[in-house]
Coordinates of C-alpha atoms in Angstrom, one line a residue:
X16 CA 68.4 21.3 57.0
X17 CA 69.6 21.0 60.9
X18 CA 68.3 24.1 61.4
X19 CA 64.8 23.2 59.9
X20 CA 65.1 20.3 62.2
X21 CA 65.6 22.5 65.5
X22 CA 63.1 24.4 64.6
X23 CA 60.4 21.9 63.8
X24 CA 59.5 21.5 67.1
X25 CA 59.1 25.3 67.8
X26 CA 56.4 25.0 65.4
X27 CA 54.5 22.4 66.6
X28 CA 54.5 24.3 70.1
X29 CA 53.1 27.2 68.2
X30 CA 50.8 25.7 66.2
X31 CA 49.2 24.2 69.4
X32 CA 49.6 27.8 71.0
X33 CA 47.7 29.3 68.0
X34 CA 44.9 26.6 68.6
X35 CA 44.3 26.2 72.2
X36 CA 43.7 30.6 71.7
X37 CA 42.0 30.5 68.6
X38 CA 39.2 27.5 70.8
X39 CA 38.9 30.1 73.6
X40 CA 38.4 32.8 71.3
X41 CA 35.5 31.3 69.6
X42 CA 34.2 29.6 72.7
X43 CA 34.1 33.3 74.7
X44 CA 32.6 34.6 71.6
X45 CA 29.8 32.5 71.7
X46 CA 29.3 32.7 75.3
X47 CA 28.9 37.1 74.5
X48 CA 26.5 35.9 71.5
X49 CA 24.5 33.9 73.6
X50 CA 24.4 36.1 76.5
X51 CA 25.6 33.0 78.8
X52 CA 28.1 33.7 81.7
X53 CA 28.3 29.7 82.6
X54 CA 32.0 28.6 83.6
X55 CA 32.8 25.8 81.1
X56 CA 34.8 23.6 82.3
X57 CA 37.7 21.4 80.6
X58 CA 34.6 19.1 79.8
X59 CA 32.5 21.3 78.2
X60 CA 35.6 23.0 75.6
X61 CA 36.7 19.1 74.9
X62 CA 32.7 18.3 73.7
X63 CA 32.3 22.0 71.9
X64 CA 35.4 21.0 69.6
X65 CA 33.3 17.7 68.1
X66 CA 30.0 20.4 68.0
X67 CA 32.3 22.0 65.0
X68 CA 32.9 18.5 63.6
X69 CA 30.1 19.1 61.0
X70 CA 31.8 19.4 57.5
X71 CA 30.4 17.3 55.2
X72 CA 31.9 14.3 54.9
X73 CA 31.4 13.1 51.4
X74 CA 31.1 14.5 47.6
X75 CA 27.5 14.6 46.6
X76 CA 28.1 11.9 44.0
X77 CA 29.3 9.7 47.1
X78 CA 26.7 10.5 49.3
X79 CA 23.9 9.6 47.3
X80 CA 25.7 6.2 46.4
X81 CA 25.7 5.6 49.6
X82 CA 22.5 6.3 50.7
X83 CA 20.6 4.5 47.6
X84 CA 22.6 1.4 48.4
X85 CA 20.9 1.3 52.6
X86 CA 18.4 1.9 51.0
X87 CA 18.3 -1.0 48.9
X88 CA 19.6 -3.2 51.4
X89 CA 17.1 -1.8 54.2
X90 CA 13.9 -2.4 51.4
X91 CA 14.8 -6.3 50.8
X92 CA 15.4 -6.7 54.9
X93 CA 11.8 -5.3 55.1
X94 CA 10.7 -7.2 52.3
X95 CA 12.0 -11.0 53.6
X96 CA 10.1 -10.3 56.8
X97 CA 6.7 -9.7 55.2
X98 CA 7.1 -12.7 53.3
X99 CA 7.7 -14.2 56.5
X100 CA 4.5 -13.1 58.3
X101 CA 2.3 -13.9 55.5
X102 CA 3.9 -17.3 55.3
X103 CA 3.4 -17.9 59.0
X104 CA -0.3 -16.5 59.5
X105 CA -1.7 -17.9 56.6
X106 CA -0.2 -21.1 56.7
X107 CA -0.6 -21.5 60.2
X108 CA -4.2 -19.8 61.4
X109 CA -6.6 -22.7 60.6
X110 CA -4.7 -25.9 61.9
X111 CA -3.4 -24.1 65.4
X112 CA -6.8 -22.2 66.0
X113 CA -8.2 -23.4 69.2
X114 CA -12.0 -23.9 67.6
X115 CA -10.5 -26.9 65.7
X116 CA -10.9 -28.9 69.2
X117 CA -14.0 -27.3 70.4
X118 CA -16.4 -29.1 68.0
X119 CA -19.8 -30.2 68.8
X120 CA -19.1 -33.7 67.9
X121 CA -15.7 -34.2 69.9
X122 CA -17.1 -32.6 73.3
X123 CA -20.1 -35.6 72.7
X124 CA -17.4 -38.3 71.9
X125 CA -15.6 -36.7 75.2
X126 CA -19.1 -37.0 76.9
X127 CA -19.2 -41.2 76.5
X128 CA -15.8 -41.7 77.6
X129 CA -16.2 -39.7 81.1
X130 CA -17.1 -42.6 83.0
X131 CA -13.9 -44.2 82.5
X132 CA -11.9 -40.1 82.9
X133 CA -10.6 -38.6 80.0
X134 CA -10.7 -40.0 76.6
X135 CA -6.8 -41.0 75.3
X136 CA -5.7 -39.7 72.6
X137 CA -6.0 -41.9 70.3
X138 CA -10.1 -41.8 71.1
X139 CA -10.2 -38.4 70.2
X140 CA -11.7 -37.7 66.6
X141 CA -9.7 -34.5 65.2
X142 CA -10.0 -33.6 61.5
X143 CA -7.9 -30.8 60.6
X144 CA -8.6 -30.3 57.4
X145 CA -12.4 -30.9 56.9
X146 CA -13.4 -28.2 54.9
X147 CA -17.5 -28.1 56.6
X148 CA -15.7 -26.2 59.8
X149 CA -14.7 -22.3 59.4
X150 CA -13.1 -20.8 62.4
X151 CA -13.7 -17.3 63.5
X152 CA -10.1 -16.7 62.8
X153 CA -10.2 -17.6 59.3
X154 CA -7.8 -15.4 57.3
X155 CA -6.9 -14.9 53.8
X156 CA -4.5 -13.1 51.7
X157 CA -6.9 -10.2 50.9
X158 CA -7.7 -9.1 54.9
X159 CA -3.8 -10.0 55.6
X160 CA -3.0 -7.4 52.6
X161 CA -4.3 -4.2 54.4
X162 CA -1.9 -3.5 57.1
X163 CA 0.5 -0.6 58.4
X164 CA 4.4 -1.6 58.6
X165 CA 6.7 0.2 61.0
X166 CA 10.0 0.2 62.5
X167 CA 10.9 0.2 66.2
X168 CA 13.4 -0.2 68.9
X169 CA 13.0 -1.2 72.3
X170 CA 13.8 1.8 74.8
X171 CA 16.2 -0.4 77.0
X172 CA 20.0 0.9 78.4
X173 CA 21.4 -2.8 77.0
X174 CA 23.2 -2.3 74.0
X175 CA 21.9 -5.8 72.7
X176 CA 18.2 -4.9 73.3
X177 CA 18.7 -1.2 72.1
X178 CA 19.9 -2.4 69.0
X179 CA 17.7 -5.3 67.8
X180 CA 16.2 -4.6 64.2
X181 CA 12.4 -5.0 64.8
X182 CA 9.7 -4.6 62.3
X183 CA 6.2 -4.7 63.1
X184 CA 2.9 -5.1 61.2
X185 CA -0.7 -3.7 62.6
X186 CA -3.7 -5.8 60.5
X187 CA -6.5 -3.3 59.9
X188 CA -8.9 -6.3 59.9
X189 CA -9.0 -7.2 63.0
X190 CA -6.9 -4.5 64.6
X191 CA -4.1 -7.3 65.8
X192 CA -0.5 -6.0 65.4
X193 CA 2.6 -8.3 65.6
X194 CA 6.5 -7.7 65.8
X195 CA 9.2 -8.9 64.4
X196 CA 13.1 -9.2 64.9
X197 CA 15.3 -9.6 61.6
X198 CA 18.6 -11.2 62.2
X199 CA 21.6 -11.4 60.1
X200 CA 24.0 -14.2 60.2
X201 CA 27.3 -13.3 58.2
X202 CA 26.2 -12.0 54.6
X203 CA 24.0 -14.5 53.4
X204 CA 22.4 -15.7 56.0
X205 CA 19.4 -14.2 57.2
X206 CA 16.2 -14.7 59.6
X207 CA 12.9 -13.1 60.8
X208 CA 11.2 -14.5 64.2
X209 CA 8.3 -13.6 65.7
X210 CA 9.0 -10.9 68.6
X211 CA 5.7 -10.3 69.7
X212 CA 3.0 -12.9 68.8
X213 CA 0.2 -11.7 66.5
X214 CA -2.7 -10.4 69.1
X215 CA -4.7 -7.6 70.1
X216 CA -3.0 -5.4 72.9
X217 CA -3.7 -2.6 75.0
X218 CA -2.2 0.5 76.7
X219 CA -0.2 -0.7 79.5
X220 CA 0.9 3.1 80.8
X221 CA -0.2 6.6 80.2
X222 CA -3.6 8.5 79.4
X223 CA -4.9 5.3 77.5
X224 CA -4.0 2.8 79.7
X225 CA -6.4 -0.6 79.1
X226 CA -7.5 0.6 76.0
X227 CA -6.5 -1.2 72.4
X228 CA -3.9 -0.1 70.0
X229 CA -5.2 1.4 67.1
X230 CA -4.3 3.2 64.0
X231 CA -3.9 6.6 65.7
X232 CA -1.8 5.6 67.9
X233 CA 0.7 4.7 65.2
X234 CA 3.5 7.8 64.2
X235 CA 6.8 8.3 64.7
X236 CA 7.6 8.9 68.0
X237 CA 5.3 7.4 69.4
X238 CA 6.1 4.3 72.6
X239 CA 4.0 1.2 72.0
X240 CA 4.2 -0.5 76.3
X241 CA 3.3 -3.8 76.5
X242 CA 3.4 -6.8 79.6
X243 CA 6.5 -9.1 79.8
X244 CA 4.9 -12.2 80.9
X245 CA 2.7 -11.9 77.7
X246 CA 5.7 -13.1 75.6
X247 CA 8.6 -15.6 75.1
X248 CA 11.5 -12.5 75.4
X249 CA 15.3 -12.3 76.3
X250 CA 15.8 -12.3 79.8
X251 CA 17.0 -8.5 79.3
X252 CA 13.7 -7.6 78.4
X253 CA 12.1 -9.3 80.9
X254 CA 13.4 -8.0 83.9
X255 CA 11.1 -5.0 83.5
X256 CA 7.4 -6.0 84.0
X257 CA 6.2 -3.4 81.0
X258 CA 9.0 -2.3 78.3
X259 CA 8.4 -0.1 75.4
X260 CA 8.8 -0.5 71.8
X261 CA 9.2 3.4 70.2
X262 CA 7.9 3.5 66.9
X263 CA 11.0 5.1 64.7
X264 CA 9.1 4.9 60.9
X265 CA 5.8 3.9 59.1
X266 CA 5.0 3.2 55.4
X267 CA 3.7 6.3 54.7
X268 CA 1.4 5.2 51.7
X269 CA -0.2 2.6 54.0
X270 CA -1.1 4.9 56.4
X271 CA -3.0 7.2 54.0
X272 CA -4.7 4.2 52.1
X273 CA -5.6 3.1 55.6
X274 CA -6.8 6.6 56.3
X275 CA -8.8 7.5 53.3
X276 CA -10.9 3.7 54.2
X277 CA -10.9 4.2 57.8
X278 CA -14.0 6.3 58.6
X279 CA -13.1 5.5 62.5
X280 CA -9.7 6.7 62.3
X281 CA -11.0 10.1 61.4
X282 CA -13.0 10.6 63.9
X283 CA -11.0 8.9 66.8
X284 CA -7.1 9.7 66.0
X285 CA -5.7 12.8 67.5
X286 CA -1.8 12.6 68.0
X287 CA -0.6 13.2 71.5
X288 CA 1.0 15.9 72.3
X289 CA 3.7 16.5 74.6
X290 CA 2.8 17.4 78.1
X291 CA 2.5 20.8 79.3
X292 CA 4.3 20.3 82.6
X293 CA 7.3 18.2 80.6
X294 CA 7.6 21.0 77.9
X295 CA 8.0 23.7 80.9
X296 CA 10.5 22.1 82.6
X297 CA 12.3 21.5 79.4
X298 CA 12.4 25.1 78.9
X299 CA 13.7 25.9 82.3
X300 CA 16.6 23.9 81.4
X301 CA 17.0 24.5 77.3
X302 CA 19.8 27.8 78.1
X303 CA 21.6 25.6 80.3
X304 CA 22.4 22.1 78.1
X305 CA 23.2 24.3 74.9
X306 CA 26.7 25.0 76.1
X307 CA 26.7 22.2 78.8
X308 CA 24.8 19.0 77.8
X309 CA 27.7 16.8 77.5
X310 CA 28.5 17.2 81.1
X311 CA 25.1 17.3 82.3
X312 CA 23.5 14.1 80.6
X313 CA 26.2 12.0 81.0
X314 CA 27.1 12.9 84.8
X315 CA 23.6 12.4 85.4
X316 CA 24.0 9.1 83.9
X317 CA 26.6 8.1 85.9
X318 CA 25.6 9.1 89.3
X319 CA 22.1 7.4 88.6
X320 CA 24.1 4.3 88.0
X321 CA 26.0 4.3 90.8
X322 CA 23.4 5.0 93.1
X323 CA 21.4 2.3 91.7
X324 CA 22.0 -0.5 94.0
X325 CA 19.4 -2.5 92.7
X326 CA 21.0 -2.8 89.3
X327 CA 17.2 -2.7 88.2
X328 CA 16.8 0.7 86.7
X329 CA 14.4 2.4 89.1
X330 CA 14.9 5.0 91.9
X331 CA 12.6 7.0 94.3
X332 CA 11.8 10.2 94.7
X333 CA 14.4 11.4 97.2
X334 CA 16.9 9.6 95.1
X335 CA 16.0 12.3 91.9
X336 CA 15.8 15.3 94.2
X337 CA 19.5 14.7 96.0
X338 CA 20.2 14.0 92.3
X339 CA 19.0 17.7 90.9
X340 CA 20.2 19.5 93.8
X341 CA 23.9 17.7 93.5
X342 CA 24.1 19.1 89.9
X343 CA 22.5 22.4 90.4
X344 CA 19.1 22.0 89.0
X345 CA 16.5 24.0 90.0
X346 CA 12.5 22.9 89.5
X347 CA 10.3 24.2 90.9
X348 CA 8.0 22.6 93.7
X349 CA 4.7 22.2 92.2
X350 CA 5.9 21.3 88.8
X351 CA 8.1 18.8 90.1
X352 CA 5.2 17.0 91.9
X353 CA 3.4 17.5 88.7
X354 CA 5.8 15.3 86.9
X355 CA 6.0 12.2 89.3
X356 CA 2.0 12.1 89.7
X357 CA 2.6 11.8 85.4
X358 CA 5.5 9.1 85.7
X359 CA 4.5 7.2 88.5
X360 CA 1.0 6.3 87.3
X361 CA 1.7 2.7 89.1
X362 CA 2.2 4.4 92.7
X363 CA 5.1 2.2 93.2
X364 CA 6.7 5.9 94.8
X365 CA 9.8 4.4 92.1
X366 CA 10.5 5.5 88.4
X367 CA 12.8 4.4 85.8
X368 CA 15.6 7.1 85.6
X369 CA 16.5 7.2 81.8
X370 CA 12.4 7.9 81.5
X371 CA 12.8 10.6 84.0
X372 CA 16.1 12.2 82.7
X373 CA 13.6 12.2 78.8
X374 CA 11.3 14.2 80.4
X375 CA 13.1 16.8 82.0
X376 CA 15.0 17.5 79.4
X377 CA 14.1 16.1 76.4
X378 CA 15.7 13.8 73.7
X379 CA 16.7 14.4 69.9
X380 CA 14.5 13.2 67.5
X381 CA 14.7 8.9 65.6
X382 CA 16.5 10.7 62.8
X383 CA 19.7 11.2 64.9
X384 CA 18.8 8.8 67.1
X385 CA 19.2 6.1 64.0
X386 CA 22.6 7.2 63.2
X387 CA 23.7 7.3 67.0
X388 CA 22.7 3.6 66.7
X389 CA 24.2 2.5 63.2
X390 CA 27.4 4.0 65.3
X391 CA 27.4 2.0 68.2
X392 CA 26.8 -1.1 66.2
X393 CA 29.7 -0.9 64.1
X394 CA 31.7 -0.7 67.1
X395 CA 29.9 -3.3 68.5
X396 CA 30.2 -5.8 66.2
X397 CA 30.0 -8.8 68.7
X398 CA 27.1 -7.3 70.0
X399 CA 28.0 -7.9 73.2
X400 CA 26.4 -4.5 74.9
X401 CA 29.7 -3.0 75.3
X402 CA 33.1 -2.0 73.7
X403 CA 36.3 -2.0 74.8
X404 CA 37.8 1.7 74.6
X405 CA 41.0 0.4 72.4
X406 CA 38.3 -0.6 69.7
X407 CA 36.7 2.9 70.2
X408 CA 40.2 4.7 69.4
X409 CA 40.8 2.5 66.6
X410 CA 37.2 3.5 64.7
X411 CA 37.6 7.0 65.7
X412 CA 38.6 9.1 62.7
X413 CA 39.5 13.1 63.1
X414 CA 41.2 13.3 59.7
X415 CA 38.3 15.8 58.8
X416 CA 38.1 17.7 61.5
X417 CA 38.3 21.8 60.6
X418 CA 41.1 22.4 62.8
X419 CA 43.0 19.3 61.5
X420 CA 42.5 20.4 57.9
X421 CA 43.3 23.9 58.9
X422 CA 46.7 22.3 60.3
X423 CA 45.6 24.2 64.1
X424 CA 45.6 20.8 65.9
X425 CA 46.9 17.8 65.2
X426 CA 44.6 14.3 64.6
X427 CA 45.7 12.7 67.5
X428 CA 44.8 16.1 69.6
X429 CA 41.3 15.8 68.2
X430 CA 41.1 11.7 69.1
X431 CA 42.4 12.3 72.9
X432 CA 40.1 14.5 74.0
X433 CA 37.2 12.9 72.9
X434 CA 38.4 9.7 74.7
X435 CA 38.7 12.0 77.4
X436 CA 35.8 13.1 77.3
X437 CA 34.0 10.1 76.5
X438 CA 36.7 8.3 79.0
X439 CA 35.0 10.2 81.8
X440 CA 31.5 9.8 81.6
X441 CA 32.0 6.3 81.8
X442 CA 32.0 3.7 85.0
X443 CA 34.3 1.6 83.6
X444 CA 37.0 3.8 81.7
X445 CA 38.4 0.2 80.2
X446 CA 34.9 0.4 78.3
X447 CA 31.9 2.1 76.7
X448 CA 28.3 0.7 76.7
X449 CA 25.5 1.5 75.2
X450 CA 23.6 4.0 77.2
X451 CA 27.3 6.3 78.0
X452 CA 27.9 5.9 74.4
X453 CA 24.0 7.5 74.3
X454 CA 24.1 9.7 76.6
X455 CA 27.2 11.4 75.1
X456 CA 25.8 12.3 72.0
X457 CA 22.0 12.9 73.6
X458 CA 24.1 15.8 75.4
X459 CA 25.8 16.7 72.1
X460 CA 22.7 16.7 70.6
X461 CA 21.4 19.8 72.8
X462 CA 23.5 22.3 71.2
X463 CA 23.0 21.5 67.1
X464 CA 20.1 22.8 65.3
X465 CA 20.5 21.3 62.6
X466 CA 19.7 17.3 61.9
X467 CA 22.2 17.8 59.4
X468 CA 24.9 19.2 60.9
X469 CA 24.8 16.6 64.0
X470 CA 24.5 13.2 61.5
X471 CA 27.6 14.9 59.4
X472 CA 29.8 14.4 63.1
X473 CA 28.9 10.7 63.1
X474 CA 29.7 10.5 59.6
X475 CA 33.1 12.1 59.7
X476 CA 34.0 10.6 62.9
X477 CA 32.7 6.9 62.1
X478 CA 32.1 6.4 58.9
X479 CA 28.5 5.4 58.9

């Protein structure tokens, strides 16, 4: 037994031998696969161990328990703020519509009382519920009925904003959409308020600026841009004059009732498709963020964030270009130009830099992007937009890791250098917020094909 003892730790020192060759081994082998002669750095071999994080984490029977259960839970969410909207248009359209006061008969009482100024209040004759006057804004149950549900987020870097629940509604009838935020108090406790009032909007940026939202411009992926100062929002949202809502599901057998009774939408709706000039400069850079997106996005990240003095998001040109050329990206000239005439359509010669860093190089699809965010907000349970790092080690689980359950590396091996890794892309290394936290696994993100496989590394490592 002493002997086993002195030996023990030999072992240990082996084991972690036999790992740290067996990583290289498979991280030069990929790099003669791929044809790539990049120098990875400490970085890069610390965020390719969680790219082999992709077991899957559950037995089937497990898994599908799971899954049917948000399910469940996501269906009655959805299902208490319908109830909610119907309850609030129909219950509320004919006593607050503005016609009510604009009546033939109280613009003559009005008319006798001028003389002495305005009628009091108590002059003024207002029947609210006299049956003889129908509004233009009448509606009923029936024209409320045919309508499109979706989900969306905002596109903000605050955690808080990022990761409020909004479900909106756009009325066929009249072509008026409205959005609303479900909030959960505790487990009971639950509410739905009005986000964005019920209106017709337009465009506010891109090829269709001024023109009204219809019901082709409603898919997943798509970014619904609307005015600030058109709605009572969180000081967070407002600090940006337009912020965007990105559209991250639909009811699917709405949409093709709509369709089939929509001759308009047949001939009108043709989904955008990506730009030509963003899709080649994505290319340019594809090779490179396969083996090094971690570092990229997030150092990115954190030099636009320090150079932001402003604390307001946007930078200028000059700022981007010293960015590029710092970390070693190469655009060409005439493409570059292309893309600022596209993102600075308000010739404000300033554009918002996580909308720049999207369209050089892309971002994974509201599938991952859902789970990135169930992630973050089990961490961040306060939701106070950021979490400390000794609440990240706590939630982080490596128990499944492959080289753990092959018994090359031990847990805590695994847990350190992501906190390393994760440590290091931040600005305060105390914390996390919301956009590192992003940014880590939008870099991640850039070398797994599979939807799959990336979801099954937020699984195993958080347990959502």
């Amino acid at each position: 037994m002493k002997e086993e003892y002195e030996q023990y730790p030999q072992r240990i020192a082996e084991k972690r031998k036999d790992h740290l060759q067996c990583s290289d081994a498979s991280i030069k082998s990929k790099q003669l696969e791929d044809g790539h002669n990049d120098d990875l750095i400490a970085l890069d071999e610390k965020a390719l161990l969680q790219q082999c994080y992709t077991n899957k984490p559950y037995n089937m029977q497990h898994s599908i328990r799971k899954l049917e259960a948000e399910d469940v839970a996501a269906e009655r969410r959805k299902q208490a703020v319908v109830e909610q909207v119907m309850v609030d248009q129909l219950c509320r359209a004919v006593i607050s519509d503005p016609e009510q006061s604009t009546r033939s008969d109280v613009c003559k009482e009005a008319q006798g009382l001028l003389e002495l100024g305005t009628a009091p209040v108590h002059f003024r004759k207002r029947i609210l519920h006299e049956t003889k006057i129908r509004t233009k804004s009448g509606l009923t149950e029936n024209m409320l009925s045919n309508k499109l549900r979706f989900d969306s987020r905002i596109i903000s870097r605050n955690g808080r904003d990022a990761c409020r629940e909004l479900i909106g509604f756009f009325f066929a009838c009249d072509r008026s959409l409205t959005v609303y935020e479900f909030r959960q108090f505790g487990r009971n406790r639950t509410n739905a308020l009005p986000f964005i009032q019920k209106g017709v909007y337009r465009h506010q940026r891109g090829q269709r600026k001024g023109k009204t939202y219809d019901l082709g411009d409603l898919y997943v992926g798509a970014n619904l841009t609307f005015r600030s100062v058109d709605h009572n929002l969180p000081e967070s949202v407002k600090q940006n004059p337009v912020f965007t809502l990105r559209v991250i599901s639909i009811d699917e057998a709405a949409m093709d009732f709509l369709k089939a009774s929509s001759v308009e939408f047949k001939q009108q709706c043709s989904k955008q498709a990506d730009s030509k000039v963003f899709k080649k400069i994505q290319g340019i850079f594809r090779g490179t963020l396969s083996k090094r997106g971690v570092r990229v996005i997030t150092g990115l990240g954190k030099y636009f964030r320090q150079v932001d003095k402003s604390r307001n998001g946007f930078l200028s040109q000059a700022a981007f270009k010293e960015a590029l050329r710092v970390f070693h990206l190469e655009i060409p000239e005439g493409d570059f130009e292309s893309l600022w005439l596209i993102l600075d359509d308000s010739k404000s010669d300033k554009v918002d830099y996580g909308e720049f860093t999207r369209a050089i190089f892309g971002e994974m699809n509201e599938y991952r992007k859902a789970f990135v965010r169930k992630a973050y907000m089990k961490l961040d349970f306060n939701k106070t937009g950021s979490v400390p790092m000794v609440d990240v080690r706590k939630c982080y689980c490596a128990k499944k890791h492959p080289l753990v359950l092959a018994g090359k590396a031990a847990e805590e091996e695994i847990k350190s250098s992501f906190l390393e890794t994760l440590g290091e892309t931040c600005s305060n290394p105390t914390e996390v917020s919301y956009s590192e936290f992003e940014d880590y696994y939008e870099g991640l993100s850039f070398g797994i094909v599979c939807d799959d496989d990336f979801v099954n590394i937020l699984r195993n490592s958080w347990g959502v």
